[in-house]
Short mmCIF file of N, CA and C in Angstrom, two decimals:
data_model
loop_
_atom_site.label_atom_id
_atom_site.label_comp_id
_atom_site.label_asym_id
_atom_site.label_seq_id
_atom_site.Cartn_x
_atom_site.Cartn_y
_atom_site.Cartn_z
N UNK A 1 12.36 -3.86 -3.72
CA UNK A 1 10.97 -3.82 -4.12
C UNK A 1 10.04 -3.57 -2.91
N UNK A 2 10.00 -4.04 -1.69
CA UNK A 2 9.91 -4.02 -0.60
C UNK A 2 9.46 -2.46 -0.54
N UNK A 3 10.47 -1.93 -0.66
CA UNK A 3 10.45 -0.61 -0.09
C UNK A 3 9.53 0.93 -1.04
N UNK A 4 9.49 0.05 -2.14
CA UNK A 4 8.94 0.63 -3.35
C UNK A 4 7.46 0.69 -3.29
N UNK A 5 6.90 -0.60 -2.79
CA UNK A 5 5.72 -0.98 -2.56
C UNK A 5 5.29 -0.45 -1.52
N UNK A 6 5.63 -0.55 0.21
CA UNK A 6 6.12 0.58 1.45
C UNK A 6 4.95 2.13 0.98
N UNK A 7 5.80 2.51 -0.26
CA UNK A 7 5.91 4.25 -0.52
C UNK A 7 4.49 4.27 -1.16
N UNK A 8 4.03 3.45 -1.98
CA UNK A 8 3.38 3.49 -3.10
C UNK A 8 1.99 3.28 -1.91
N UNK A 9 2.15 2.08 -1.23
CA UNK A 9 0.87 1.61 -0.42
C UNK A 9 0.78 3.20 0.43
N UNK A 10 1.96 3.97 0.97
CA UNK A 10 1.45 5.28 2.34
C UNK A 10 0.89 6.50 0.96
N UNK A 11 1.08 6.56 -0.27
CA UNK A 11 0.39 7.03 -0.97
C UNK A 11 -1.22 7.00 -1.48
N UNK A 12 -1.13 5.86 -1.39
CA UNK A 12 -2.76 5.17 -1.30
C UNK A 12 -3.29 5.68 -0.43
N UNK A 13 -2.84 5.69 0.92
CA UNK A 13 -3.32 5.84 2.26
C UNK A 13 -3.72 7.35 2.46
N UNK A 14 -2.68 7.51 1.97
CA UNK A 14 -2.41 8.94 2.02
C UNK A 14 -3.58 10.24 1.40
N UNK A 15 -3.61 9.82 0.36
CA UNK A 15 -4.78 10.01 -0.74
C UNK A 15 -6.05 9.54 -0.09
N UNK A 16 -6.57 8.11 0.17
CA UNK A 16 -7.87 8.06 0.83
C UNK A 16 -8.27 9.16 1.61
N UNK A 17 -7.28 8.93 2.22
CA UNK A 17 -7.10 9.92 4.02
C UNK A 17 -7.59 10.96 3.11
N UNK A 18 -6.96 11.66 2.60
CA UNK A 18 -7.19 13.19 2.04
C UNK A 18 -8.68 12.98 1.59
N UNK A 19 -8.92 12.30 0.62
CA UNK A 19 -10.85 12.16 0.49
C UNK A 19 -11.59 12.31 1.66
N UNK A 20 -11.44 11.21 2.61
CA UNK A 20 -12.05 11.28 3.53
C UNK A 20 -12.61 12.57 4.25
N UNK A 21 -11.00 13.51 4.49
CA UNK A 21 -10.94 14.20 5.11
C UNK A 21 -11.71 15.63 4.52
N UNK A 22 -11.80 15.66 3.23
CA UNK A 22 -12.26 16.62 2.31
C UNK A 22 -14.09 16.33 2.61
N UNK A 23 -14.89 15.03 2.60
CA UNK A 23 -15.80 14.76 2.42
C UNK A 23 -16.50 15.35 4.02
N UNK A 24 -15.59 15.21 5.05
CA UNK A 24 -15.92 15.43 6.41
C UNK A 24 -15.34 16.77 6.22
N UNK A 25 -14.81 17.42 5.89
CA UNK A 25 -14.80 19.05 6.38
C UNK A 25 -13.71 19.38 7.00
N UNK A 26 -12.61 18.27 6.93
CA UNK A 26 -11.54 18.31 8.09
C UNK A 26 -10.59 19.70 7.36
N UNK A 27 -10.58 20.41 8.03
CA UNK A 27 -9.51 21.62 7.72
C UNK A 27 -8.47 22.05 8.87
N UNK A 28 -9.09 21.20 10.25
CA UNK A 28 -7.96 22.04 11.19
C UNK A 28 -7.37 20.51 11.54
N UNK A 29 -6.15 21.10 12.54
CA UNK A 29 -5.28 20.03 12.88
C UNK A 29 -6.21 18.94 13.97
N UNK A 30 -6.94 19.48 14.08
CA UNK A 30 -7.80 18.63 15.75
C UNK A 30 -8.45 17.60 14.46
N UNK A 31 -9.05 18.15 13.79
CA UNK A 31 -9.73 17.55 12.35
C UNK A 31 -9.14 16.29 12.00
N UNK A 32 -8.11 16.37 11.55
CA UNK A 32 -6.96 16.03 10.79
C UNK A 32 -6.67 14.76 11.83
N UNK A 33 -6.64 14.71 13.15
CA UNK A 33 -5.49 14.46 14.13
C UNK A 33 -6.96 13.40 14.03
N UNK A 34 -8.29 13.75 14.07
CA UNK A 34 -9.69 12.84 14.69
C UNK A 34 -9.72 11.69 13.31
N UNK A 35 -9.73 12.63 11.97
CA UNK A 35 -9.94 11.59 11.41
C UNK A 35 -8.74 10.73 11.38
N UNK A 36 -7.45 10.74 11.44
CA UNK A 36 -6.03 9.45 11.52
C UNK A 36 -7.03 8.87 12.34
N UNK A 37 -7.15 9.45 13.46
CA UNK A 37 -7.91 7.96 14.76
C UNK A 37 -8.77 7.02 14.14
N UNK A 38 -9.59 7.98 13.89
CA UNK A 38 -10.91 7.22 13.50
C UNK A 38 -10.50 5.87 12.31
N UNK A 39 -9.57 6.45 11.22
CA UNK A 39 -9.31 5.33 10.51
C UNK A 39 -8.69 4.61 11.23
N UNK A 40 -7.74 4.76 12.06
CA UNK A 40 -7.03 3.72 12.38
C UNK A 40 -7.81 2.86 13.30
N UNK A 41 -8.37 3.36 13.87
CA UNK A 41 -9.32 2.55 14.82
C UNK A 41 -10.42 1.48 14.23
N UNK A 42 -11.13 2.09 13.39
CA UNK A 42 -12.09 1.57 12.39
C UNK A 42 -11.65 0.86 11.44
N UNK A 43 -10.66 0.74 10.83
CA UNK A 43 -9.88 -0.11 9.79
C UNK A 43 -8.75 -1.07 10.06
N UNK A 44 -7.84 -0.06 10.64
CA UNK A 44 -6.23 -0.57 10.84
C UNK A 44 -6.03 -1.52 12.15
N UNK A 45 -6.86 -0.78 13.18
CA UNK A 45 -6.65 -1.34 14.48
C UNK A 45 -7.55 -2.67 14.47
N UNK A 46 -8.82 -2.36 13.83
CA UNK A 46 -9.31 -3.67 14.20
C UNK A 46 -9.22 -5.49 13.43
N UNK A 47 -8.87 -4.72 11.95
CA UNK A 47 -8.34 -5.92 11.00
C UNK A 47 -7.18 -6.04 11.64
N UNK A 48 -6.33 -5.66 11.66
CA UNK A 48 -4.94 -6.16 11.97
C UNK A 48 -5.09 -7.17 13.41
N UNK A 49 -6.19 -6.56 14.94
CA UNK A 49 -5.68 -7.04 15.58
C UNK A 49 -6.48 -8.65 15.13
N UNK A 50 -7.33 -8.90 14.28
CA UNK A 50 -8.15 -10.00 13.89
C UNK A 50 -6.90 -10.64 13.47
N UNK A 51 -6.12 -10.52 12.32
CA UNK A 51 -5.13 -10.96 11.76
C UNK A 51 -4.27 -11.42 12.63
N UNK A 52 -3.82 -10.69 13.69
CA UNK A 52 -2.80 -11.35 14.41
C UNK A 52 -3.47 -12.66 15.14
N UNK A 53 -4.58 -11.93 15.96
CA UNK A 53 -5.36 -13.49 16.89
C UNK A 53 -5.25 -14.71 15.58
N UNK A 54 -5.85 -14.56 14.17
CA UNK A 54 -5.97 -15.77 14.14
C UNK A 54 -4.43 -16.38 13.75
N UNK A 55 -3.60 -15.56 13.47
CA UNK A 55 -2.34 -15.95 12.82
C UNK A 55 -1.26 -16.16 14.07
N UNK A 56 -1.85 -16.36 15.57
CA UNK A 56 -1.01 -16.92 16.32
C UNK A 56 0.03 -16.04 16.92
N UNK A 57 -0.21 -14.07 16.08
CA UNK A 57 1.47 -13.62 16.50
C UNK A 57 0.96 -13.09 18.19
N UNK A 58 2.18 -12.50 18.57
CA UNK A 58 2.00 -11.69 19.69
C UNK A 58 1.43 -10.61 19.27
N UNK A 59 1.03 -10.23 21.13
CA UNK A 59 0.05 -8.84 21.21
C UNK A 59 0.92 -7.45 21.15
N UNK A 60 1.87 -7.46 21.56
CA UNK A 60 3.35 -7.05 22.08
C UNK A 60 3.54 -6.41 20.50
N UNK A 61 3.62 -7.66 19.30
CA UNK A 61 3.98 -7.33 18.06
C UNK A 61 2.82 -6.63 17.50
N UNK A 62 1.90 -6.85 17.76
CA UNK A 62 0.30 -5.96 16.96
C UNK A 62 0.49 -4.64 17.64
N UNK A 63 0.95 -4.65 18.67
CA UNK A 63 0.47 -3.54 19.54
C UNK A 63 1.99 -2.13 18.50
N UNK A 64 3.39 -2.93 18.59
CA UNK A 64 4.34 -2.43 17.91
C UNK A 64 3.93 -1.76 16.41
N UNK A 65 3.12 -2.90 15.54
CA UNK A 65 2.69 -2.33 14.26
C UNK A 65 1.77 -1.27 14.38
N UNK A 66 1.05 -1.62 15.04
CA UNK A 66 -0.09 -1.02 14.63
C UNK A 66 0.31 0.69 15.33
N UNK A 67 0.73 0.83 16.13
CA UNK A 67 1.44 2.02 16.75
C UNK A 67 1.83 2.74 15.70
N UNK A 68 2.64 1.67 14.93
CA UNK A 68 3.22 2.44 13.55
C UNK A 68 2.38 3.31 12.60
N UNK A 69 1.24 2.27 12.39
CA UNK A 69 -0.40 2.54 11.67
C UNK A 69 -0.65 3.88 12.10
N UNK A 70 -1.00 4.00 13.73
CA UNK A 70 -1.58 5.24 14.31
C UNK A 70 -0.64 6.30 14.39
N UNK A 71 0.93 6.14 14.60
CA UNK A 71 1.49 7.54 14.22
C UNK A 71 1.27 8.05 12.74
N UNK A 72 1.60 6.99 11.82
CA UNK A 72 1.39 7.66 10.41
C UNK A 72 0.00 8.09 10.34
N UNK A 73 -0.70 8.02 10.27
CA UNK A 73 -2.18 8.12 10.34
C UNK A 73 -2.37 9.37 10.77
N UNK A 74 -2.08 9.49 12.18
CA UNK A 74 -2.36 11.34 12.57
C UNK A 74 -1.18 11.93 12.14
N UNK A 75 -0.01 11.82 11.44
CA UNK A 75 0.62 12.62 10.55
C UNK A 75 0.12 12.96 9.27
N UNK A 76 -0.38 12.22 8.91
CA UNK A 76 -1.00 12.72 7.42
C UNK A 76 -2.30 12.89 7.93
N UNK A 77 -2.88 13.27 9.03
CA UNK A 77 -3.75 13.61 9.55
C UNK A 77 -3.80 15.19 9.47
N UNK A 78 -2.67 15.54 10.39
CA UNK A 78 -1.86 16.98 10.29
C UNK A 78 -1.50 17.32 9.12
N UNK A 79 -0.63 16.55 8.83
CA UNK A 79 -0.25 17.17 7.18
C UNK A 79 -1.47 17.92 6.21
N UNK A 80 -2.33 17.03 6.14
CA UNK A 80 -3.02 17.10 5.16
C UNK A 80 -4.26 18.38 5.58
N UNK A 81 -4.32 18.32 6.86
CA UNK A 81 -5.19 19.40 7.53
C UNK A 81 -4.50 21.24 7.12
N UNK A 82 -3.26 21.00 7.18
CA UNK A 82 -2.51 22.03 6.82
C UNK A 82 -2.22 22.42 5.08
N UNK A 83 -2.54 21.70 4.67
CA UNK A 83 -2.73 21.83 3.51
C UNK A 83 -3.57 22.71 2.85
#
């Protein structure tokens, strides 16, 4: 189930992203590549690193996830620019 949920949530993401990116004009890869940042920076990077401070984890481990956050992010950044 885990993994079901995984697919379903980078679909969500996936889809926003694409709004977003439609509403801003993003058509090229630089586009594409600015807005992943921007969300991740503005959303992903900064809730999460809140979440970790108050939940005690390491920086080491936020820094690991969230990495994760920002590669997917400017992939469907690209992706979707090419589209």
């Amino acid at each position: 189930i885990n993994y079901v949920i995984t697919i379903l949530a980078a679909f969500v993401e996936a889809l926003f992203l694409a709004v977003l990116m439609g509403v801003m004009g993003s058509k090229s890869v630089a586009a594409g590549l600015q807005a992943g940042a921007m969300v991740w920076l503005g959303f992903v990077a900064s809730t999460s690193a809140s979440n970790a401070a108050f939940a005690g984890r390491s920086w080491s481990g936020w820094a690991i996830e969230a990495g994760n956050h920002l590669v997917t992010l400017l992939l469907m950044g690209v992706i979707l620019a090419l589209l």
